[in-house]
Coordinates of C-alpha atoms and ligand atoms in Angstrom, one line a residue:
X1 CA 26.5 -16.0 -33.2
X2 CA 23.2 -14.2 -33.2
X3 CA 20.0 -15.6 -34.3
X4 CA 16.3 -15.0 -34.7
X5 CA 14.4 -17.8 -33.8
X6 CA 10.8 -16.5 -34.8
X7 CA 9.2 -19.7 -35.9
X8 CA 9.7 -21.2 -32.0
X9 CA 6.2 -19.5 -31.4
X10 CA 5.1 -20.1 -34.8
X11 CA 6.1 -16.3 -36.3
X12 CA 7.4 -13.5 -34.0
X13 CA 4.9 -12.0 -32.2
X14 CA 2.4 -13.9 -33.7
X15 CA -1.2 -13.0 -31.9
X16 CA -2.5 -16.3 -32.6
X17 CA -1.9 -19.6 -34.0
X18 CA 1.6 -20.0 -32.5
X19 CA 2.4 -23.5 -31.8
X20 CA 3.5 -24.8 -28.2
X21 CA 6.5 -26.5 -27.0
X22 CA 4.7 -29.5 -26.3
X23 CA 3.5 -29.7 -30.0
X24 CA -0.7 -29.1 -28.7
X25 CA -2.4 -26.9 -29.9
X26 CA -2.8 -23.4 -28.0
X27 CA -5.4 -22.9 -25.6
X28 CA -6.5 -19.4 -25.1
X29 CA -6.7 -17.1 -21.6
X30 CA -8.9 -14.2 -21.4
X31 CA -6.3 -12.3 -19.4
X32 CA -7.2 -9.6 -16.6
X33 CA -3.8 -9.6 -16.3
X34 CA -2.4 -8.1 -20.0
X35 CA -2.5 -4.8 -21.8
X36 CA -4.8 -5.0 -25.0
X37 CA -4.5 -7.3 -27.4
X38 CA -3.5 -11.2 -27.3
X39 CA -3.6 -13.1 -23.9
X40 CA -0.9 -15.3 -22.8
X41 CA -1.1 -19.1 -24.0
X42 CA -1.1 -21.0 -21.5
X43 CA -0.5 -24.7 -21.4
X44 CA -2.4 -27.7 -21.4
X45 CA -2.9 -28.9 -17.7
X46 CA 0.3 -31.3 -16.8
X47 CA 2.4 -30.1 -20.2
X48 CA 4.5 -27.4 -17.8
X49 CA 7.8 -27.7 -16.5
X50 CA 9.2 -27.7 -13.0
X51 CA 10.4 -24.7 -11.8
X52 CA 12.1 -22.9 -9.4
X53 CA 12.7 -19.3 -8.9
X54 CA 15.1 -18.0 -6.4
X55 CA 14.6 -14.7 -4.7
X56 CA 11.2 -13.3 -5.0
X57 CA 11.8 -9.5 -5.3
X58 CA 10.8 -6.9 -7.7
X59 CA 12.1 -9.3 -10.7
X60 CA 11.9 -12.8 -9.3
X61 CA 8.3 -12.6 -8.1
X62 CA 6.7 -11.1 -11.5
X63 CA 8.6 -13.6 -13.1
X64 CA 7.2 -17.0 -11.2
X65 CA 3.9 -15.4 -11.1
X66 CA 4.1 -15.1 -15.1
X67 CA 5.5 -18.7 -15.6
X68 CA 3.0 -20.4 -13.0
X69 CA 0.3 -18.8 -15.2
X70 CA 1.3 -20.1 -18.5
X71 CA 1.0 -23.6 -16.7
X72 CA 4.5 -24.0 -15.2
X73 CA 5.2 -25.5 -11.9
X74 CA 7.1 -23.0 -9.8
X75 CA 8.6 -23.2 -6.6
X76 CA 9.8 -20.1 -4.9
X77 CA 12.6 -20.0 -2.6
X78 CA 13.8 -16.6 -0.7
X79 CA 16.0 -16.0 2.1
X80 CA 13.8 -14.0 4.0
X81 CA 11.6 -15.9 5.4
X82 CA 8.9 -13.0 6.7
X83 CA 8.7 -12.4 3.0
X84 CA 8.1 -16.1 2.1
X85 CA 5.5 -16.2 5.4
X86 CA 3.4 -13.7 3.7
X87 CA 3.0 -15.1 0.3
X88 CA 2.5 -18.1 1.2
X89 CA -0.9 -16.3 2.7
X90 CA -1.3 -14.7 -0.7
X91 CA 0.1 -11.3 -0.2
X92 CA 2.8 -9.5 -2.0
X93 CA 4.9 -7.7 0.1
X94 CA 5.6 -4.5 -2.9
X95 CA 3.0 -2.5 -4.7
X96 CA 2.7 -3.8 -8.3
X97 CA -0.2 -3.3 -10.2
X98 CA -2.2 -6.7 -10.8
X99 CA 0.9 -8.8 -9.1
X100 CA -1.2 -10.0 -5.9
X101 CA -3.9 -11.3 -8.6
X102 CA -1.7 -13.2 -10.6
X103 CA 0.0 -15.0 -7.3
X104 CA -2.9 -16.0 -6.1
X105 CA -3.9 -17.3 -9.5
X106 CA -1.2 -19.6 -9.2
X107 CA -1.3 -20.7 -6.0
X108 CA -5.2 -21.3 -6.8
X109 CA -3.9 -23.6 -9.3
X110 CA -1.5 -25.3 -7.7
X111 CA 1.4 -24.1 -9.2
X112 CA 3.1 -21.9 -8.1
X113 CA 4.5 -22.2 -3.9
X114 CA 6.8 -20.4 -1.3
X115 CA 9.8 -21.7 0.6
X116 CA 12.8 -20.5 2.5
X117 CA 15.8 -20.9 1.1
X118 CA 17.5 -21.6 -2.1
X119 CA 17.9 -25.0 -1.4
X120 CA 14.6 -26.3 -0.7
X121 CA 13.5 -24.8 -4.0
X122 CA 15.4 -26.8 -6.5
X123 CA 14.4 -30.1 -5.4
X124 CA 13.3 -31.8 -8.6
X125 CA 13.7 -28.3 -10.6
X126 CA 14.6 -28.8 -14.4
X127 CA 15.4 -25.1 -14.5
X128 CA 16.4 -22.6 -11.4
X129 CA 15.6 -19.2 -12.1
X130 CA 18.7 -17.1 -10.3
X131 CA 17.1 -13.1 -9.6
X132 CA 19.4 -11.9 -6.6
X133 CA 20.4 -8.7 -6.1
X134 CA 23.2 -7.7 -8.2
X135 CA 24.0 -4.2 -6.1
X136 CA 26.6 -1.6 -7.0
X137 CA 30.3 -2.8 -5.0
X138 CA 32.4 0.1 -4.1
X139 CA 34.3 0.6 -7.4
X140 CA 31.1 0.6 -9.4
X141 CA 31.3 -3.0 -10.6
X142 CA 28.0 -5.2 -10.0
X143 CA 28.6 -7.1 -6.8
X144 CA 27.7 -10.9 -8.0
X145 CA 28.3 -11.9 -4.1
X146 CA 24.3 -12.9 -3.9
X147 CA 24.6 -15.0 -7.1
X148 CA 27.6 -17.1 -6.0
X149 CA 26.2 -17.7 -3.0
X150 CA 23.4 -19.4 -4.0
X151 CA 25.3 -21.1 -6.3
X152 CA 26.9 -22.4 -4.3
X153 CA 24.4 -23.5 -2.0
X154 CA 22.7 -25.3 -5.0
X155 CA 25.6 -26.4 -6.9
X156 CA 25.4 -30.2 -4.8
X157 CA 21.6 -30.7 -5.5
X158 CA 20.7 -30.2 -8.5
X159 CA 19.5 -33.1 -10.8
X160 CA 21.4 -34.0 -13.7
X161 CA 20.4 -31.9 -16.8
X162 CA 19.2 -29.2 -14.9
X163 CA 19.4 -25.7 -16.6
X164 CA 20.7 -22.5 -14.6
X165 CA 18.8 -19.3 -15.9
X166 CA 20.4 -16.1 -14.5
X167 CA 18.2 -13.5 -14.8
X168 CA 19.8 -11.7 -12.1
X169 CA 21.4 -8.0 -14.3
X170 CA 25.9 -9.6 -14.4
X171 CA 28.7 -8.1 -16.0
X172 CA 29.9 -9.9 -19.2
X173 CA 31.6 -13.2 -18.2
X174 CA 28.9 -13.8 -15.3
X175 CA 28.0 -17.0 -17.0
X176 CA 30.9 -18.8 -16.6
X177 CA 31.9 -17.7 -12.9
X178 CA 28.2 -19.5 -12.2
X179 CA 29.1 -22.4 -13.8
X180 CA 33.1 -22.2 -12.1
X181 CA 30.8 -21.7 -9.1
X182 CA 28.2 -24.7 -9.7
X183 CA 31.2 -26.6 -10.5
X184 CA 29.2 -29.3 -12.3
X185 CA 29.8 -30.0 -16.2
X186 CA 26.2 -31.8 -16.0
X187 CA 24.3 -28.5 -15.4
X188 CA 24.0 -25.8 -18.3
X189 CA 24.1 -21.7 -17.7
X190 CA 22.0 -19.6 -19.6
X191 CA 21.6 -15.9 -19.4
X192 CA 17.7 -14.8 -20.0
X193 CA 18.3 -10.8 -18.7
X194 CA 14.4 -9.3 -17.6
X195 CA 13.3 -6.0 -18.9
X196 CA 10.2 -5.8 -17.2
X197 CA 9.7 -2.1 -15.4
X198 CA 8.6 -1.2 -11.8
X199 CA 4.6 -0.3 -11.9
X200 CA 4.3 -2.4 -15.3
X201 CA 5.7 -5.1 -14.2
X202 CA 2.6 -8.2 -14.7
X203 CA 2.2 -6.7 -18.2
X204 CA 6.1 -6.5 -18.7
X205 CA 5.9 -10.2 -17.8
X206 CA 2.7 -11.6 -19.4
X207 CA 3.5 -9.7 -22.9
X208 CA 7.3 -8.8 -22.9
X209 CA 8.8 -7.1 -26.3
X210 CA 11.5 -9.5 -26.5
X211 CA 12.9 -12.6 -25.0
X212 CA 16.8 -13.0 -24.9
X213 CA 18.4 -16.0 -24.3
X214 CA 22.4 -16.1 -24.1
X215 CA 24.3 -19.4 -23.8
X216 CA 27.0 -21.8 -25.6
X217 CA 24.9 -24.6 -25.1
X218 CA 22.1 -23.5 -28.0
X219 CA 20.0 -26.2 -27.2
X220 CA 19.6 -25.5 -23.2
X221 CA 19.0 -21.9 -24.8
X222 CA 16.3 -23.2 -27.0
X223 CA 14.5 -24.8 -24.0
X224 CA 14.8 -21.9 -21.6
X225 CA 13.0 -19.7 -24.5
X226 CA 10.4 -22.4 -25.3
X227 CA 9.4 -21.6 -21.4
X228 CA 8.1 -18.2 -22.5
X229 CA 6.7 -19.6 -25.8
X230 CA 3.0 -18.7 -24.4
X231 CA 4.1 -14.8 -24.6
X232 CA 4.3 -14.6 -28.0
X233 CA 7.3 -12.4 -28.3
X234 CA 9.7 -12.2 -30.2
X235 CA 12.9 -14.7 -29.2
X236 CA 16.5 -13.6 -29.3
X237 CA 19.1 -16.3 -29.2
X238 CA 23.0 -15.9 -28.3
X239 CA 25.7 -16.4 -27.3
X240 CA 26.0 -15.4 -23.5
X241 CA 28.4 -12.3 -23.1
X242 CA 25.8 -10.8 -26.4
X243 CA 23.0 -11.0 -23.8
X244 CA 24.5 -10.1 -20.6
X245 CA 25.7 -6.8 -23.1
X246 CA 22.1 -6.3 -24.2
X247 CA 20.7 -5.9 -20.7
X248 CA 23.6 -3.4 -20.1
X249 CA 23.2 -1.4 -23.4
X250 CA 19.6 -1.3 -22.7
X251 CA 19.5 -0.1 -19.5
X252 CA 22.5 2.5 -21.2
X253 CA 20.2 3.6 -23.6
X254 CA 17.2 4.6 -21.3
X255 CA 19.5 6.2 -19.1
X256 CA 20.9 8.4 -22.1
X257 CA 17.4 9.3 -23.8
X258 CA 16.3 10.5 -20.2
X259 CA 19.7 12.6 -19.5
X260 CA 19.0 13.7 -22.9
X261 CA 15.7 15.1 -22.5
X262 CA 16.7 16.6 -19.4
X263 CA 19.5 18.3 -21.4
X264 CA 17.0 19.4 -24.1
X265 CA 15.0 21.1 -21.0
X266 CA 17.9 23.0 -19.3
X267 CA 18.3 23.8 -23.4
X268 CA 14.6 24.7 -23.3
X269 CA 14.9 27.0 -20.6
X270 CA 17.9 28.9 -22.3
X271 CA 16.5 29.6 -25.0
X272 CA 12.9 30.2 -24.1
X273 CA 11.0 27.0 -26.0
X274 CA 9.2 24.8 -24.3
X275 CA 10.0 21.4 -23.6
X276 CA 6.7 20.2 -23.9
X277 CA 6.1 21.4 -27.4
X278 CA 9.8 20.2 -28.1
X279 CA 8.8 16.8 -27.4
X280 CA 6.1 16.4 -29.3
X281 CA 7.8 17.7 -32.7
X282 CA 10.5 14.9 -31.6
X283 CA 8.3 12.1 -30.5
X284 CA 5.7 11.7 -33.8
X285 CA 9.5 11.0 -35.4
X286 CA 9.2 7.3 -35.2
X287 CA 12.9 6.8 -35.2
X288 CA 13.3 8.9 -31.4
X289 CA 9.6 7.8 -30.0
X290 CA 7.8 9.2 -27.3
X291 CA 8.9 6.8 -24.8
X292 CA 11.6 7.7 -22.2
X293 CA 11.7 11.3 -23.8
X294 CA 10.2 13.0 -20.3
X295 CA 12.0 15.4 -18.4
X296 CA 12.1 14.8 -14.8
X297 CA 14.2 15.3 -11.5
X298 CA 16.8 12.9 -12.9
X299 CA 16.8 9.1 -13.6
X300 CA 17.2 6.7 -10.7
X301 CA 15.4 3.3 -9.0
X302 CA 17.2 0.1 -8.6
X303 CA 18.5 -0.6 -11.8
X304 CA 19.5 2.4 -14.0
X305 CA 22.8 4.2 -11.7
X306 CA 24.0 1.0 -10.9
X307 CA 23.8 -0.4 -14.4
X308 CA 25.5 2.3 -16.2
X309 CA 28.0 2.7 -13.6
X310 CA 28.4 -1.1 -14.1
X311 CA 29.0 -0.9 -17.8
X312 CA 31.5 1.9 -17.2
X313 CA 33.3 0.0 -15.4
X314 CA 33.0 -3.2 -17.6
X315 CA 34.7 -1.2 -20.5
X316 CA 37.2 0.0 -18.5
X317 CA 38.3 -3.2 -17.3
X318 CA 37.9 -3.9 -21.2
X319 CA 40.6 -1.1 -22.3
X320 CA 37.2 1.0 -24.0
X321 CA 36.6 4.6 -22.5
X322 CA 32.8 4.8 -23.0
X323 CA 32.6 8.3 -21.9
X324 CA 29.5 8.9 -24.0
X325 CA 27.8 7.1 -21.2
X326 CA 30.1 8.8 -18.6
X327 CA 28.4 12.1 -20.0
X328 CA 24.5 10.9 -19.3
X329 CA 25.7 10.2 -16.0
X330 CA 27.2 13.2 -15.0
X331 CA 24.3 15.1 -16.8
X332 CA 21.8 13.5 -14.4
X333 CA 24.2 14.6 -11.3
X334 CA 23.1 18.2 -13.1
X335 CA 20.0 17.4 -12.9
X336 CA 19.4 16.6 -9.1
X337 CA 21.2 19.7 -8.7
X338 CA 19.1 21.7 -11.2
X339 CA 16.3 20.8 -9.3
X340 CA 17.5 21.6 -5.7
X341 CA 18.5 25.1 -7.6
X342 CA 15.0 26.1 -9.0
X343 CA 13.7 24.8 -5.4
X344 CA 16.3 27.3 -3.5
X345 CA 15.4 30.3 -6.4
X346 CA 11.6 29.6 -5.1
X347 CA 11.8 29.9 -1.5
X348 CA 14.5 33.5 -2.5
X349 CA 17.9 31.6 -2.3
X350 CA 17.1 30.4 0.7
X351 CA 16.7 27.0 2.2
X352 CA 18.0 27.0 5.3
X353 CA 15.1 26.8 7.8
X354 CA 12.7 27.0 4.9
X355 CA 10.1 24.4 5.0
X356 CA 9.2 22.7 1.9
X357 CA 6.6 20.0 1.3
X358 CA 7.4 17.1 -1.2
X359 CA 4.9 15.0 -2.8
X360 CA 6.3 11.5 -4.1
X361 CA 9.3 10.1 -2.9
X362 CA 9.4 6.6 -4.7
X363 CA 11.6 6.5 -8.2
X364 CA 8.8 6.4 -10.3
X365 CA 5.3 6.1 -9.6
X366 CA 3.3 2.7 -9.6
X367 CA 5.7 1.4 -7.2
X368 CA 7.0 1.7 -3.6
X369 CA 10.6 1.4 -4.5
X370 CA 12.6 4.1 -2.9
X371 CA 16.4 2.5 -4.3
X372 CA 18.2 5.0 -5.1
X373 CA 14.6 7.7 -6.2
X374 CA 16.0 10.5 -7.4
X375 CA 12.7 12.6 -5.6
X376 CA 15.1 11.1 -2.5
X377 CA 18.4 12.6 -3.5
X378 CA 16.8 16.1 -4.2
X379 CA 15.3 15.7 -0.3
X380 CA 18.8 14.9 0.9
X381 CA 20.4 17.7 -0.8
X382 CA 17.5 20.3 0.1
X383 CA 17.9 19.0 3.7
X384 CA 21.5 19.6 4.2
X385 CA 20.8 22.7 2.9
X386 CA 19.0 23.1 5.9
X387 CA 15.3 22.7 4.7
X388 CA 12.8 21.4 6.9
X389 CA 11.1 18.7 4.6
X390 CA 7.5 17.7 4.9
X391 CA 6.9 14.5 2.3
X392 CA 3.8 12.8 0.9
X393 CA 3.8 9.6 -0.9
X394 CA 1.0 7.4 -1.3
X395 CA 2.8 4.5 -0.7
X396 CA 4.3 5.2 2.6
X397 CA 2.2 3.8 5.4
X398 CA 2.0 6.5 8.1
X399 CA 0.6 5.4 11.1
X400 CA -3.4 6.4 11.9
X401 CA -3.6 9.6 13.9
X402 CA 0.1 10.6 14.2
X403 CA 0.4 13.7 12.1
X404 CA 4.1 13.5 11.3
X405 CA 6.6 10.6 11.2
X406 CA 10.3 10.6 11.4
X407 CA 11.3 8.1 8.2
X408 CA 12.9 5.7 10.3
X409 CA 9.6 4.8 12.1
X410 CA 7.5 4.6 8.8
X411 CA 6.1 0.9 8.2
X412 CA 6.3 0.4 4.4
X413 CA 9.1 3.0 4.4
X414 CA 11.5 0.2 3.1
X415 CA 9.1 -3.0 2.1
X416 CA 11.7 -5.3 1.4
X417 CA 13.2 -4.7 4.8
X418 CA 16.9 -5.3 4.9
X419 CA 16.4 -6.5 1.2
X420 CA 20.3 -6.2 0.4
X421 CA 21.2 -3.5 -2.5
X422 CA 18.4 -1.1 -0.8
X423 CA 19.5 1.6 0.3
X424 CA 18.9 2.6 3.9
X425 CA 17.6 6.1 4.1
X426 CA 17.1 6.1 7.6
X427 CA 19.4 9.1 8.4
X428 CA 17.0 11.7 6.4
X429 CA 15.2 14.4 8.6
X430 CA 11.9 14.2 7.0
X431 CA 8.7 13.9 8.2
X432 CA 5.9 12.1 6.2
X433 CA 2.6 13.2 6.3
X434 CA -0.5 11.2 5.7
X435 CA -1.9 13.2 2.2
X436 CA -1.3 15.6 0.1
X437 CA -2.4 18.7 1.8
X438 CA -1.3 17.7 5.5
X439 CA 2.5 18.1 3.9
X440 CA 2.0 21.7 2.1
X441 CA 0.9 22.8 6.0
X442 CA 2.8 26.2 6.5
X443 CA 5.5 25.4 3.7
X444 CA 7.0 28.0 1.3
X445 CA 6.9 26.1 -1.5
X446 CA 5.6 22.5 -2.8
X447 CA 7.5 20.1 -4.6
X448 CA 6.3 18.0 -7.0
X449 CA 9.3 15.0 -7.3
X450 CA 7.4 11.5 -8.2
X451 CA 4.5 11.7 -11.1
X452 CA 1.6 10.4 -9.2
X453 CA -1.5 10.8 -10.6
X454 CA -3.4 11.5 -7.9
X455 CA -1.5 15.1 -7.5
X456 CA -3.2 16.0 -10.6
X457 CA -6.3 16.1 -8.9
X458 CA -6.0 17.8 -6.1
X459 CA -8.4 20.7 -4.7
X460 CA -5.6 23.3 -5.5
X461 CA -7.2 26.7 -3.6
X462 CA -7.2 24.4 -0.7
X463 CA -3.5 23.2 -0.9
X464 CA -2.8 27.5 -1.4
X465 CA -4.5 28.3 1.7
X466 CA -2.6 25.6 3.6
X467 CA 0.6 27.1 2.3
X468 CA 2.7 29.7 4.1
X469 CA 3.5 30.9 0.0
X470 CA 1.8 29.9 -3.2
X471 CA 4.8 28.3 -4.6
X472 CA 5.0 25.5 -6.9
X473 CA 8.2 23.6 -8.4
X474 CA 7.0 20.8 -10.6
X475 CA 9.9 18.6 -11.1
X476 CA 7.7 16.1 -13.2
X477 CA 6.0 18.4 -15.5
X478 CA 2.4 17.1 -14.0
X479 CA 1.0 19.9 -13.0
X480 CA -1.2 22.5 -15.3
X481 CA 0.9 25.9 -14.8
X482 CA -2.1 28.0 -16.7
X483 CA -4.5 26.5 -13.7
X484 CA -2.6 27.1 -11.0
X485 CA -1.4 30.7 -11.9
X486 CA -4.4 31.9 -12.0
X487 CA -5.7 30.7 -8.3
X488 CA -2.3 32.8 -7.8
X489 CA 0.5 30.3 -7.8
X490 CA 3.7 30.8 -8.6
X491 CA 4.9 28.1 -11.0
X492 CA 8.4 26.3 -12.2
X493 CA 8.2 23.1 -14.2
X494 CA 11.5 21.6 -16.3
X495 CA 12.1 23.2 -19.4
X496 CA 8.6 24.7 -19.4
X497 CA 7.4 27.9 -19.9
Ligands
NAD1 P1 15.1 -7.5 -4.9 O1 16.0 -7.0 -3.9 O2 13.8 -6.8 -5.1 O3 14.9 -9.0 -4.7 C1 15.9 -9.9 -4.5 C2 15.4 -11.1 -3.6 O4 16.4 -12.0 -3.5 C3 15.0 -10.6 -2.2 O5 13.7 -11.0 -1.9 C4 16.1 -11.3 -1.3 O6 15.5 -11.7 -0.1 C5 16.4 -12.5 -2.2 N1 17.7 -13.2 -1.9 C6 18.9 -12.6 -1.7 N2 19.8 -13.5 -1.4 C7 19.2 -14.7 -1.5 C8 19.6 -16.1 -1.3 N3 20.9 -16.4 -1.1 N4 18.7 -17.0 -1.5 C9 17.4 -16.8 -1.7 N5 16.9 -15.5 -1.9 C10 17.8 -14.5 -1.8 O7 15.9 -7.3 -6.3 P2 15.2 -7.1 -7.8 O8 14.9 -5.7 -7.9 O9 14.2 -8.1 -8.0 O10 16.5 -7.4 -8.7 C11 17.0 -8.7 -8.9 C12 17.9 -8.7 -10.1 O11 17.2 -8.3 -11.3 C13 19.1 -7.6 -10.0 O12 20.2 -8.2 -10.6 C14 18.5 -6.5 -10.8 O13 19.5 -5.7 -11.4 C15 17.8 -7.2 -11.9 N6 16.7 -6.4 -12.5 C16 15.8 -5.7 -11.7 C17 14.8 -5.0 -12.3 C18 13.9 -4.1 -11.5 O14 13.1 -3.3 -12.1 N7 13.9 -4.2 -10.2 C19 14.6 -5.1 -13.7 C20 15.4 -5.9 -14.5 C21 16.5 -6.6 -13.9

């Protein structure tokens, strides 16, 4: 069964006018927080629901901050209780845009609190918010280990009534081992997936494109979407195993326009074209979009590999071969290597003992996130190759005065700590450097592997005279080639002429 419910906020994506769960009329925030366009409604004083959110990482935390402001009462409980310790002072322990803000918003208002533990979250919780790691077990399959556990460790307190949200990415079927789990026929489970993105993530949350609510019971599905009616977006019912399959084919999809575009460059390069130009003749077409249709170093961060490996591996256990999806994955195995390859060509085929700088490590930029970055697998690779790697992020904390770092030492490296389903990357051999120009000291080439901003803006002539070789492989496509050729660089970019 699939349904539209647009008239829950009084017309899908309506700007204004919508009407609110509690049957009051709307009252309007000026938002810092939001993109253009409509703030979020927030409810009348005392009209909010109790809440509790467990795990506050990249999802979880967005997620309470977002419902504390549209008048909720959220209590957050996490495992690790460093993590709790600092918010409960107000600071976010990752680097999200606006995030810190909208915390201490709620805990300003009273409504939105830290404590360890799943347990002593739910007290009194009409809904628990479920958004544990899902990692990648050894076969490819998610590994729903972190959401049985609390489960489990809830199951005994909760209230009659009480309405499980797993927001947490599951395999199809997830719903019903939480509620085998729960093992109580007086709770409901209902899937709400989270699409918000690393770097975007407050606006993700605050003004989301869709909301998607999976569950047999259509009223506990009903109530779980009514939470987000101050978004004004759109509302999706379903049945659960449609929306656990939505998150999945989303995340599919992304992956696929991305391995894509990165085909279209290695196409691009082929043939002569250039990518760039490519793009835009494809993008003004509003059936493909501009969106996700960027050539990079290859797709990573904590959700995409895992997800599509997951889905693989759903369908197979399913009896379906989805090797179209097989094939954006292997693709963006190319790709890592395509990069390492233009990288070696620079330095004249070869790496070993070559230094290279690297600026960006993190998956994206606008984050600190380092699971599974794909500007980290190209540094693994161009370090076994021998390569003596000299990185730059603006998000890793190198310590005042020390000029080089092994990564192991680096505070911020890893913000989330022993956050489970990060991966470790303590056994690279790369030093960090404390800016830009610091890591192109002596190297024979730069790489550009994260799109940060910043590197846009850098004094170029001075980053060529640090150099040992003015060599430049732009694995984002940031950099302006015509620029830096004529201070004398030589320069590589994906698909680009
Ligand atoms: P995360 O690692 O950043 O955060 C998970 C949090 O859960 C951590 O703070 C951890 O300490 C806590 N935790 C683990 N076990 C716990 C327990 N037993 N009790 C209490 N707290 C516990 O993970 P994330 O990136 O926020 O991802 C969470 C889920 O959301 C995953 O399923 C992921 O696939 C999905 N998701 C992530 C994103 C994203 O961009 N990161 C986007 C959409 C969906």
């Amino acid at each position: 069964m699939l349904s539209l419910i647009s008239d829950v906020f009084g017309g899908s994506s309506a700007p204004s006018g919508g009407r609110s769960a509690s049957g009051e009329g709307p009252s309007r925030a000026t938002s810092q927080f939001g993109q253009s366009g409509a703030g979020a409604r927030v409810l009348p004083p005392g009209k909010g629901h109790t809440i509790a959110v467990i795990g506050v990482g990249y999802v979880g935390l967005p997620t309470a901050a977002t419902l504390a402001h549209l008048g909720h009462r959220v209590t957050c409980g996490d495992a690790d209780p460093a993590k709790v310790a600092m918010l409960q002072k107000g600071h976010v322990p990752i680097v999200e845009d606006h995030l810190e803000a909208l915390v201490r918003e709620g805990q300003d208002a009273d409504r939105l609190r830290f404590v360890v533990g799943a347990a002593a979250a739910v007290e009194g919780a009409e809904f628990v918010f479920l958004c544990v790691p899902t990692p990648q077990g050894d076969d490819g399959s998610a590994d729903l280990s972190y959401v049985e556990a609390v489960a489990k460790e809830i199951g005994p307190l909760l209230a009659p009534g009480t309405i499980i949200v797993n927001k947490s990415t599951v395999p199809v079927g997830s719903t019903l081992v939480v509620e085998r789990v729960l093992g109580r026929s007086d709770v409901a489970v209902v899937s709400n997936p989270e699409f918000l993105r690393e770097g975007t993530a407050v606006p993700d949350s605050l003004h989301p494109e869709r909301i998607v609510v999976g569950a047999d019971d259509q009223a506990a599905a009903a109530k779980v979407g009514d939470l987000f009616s101050g978004t004004h977006a759109p509302l999706l019912i379903t049945d659960a195993a449609t929306a656990e399959t939505i998150k999945y084919a989303s995340n599919a999809f992304l992956a696929t326009k991305l391995s894509f575009v990165n085909a279209v460059a290695g196409l691009c390069e082929a043939v002569g074209a250039d990518v760039r130009d490519v793009i835009l003749g494809l993008g003004y077409d509003k059936r493909i979009g501009f969106e996700y249709l960027r050539p990079g170093p290859g797709w990573g961060g904590s959700c995409l590999p895992k997800d599509t490996r997951a889905l693989v591996h759903i369908a197979e256990q399913a009896g379906y071969d989805f090797s179209f999806l097989k094939g954006a994955i292997a693709t963006n195995d190319e790709q890592f290597e395509r990069v390492v390859q233009k990288v070696r060509a620079a330095v004249g085929d070869q790496l070993d003992g070559a230094v290279i700088a690297v600026w960006g490590l993190t998956f994206k930029a606008g984050t600190d996130d380092l699971r599974n970055s794909p500007a980290v697998e190209v540094v693994r690779r161009l370090v076994e190759e021998g390569a003596v790697v000299q990185a730059f992020d603006p998000t890793v904390d190198v310590p005042l005065g020390q000029e080089s770092t092994p990564v192991e030492d680096l505070t911020g490296w890893s913000p989330l700590g022993d956050s489970p389903g990060s991966d470790a990357e303590s056994d690279l051999v790369v030093r960090a450097y404390p800016d830009a120009y610091a890591a192109c000291r002596g190297a024979s080439a730069v790489v550009v592997l994260t799109e940060w901003d910043e590197f846009r803006w850098l004094d170029f002539t001075k980053v060529r005279d640090a150099m040992a070789a003015a060599v430049v492989v732009d694995a984002r496509n940031l950099l302006d080639p015509a620029q830096l050729r004529r201070i004398g660089f030589d320069y590589t970019g994906i698909g680009r002429r």
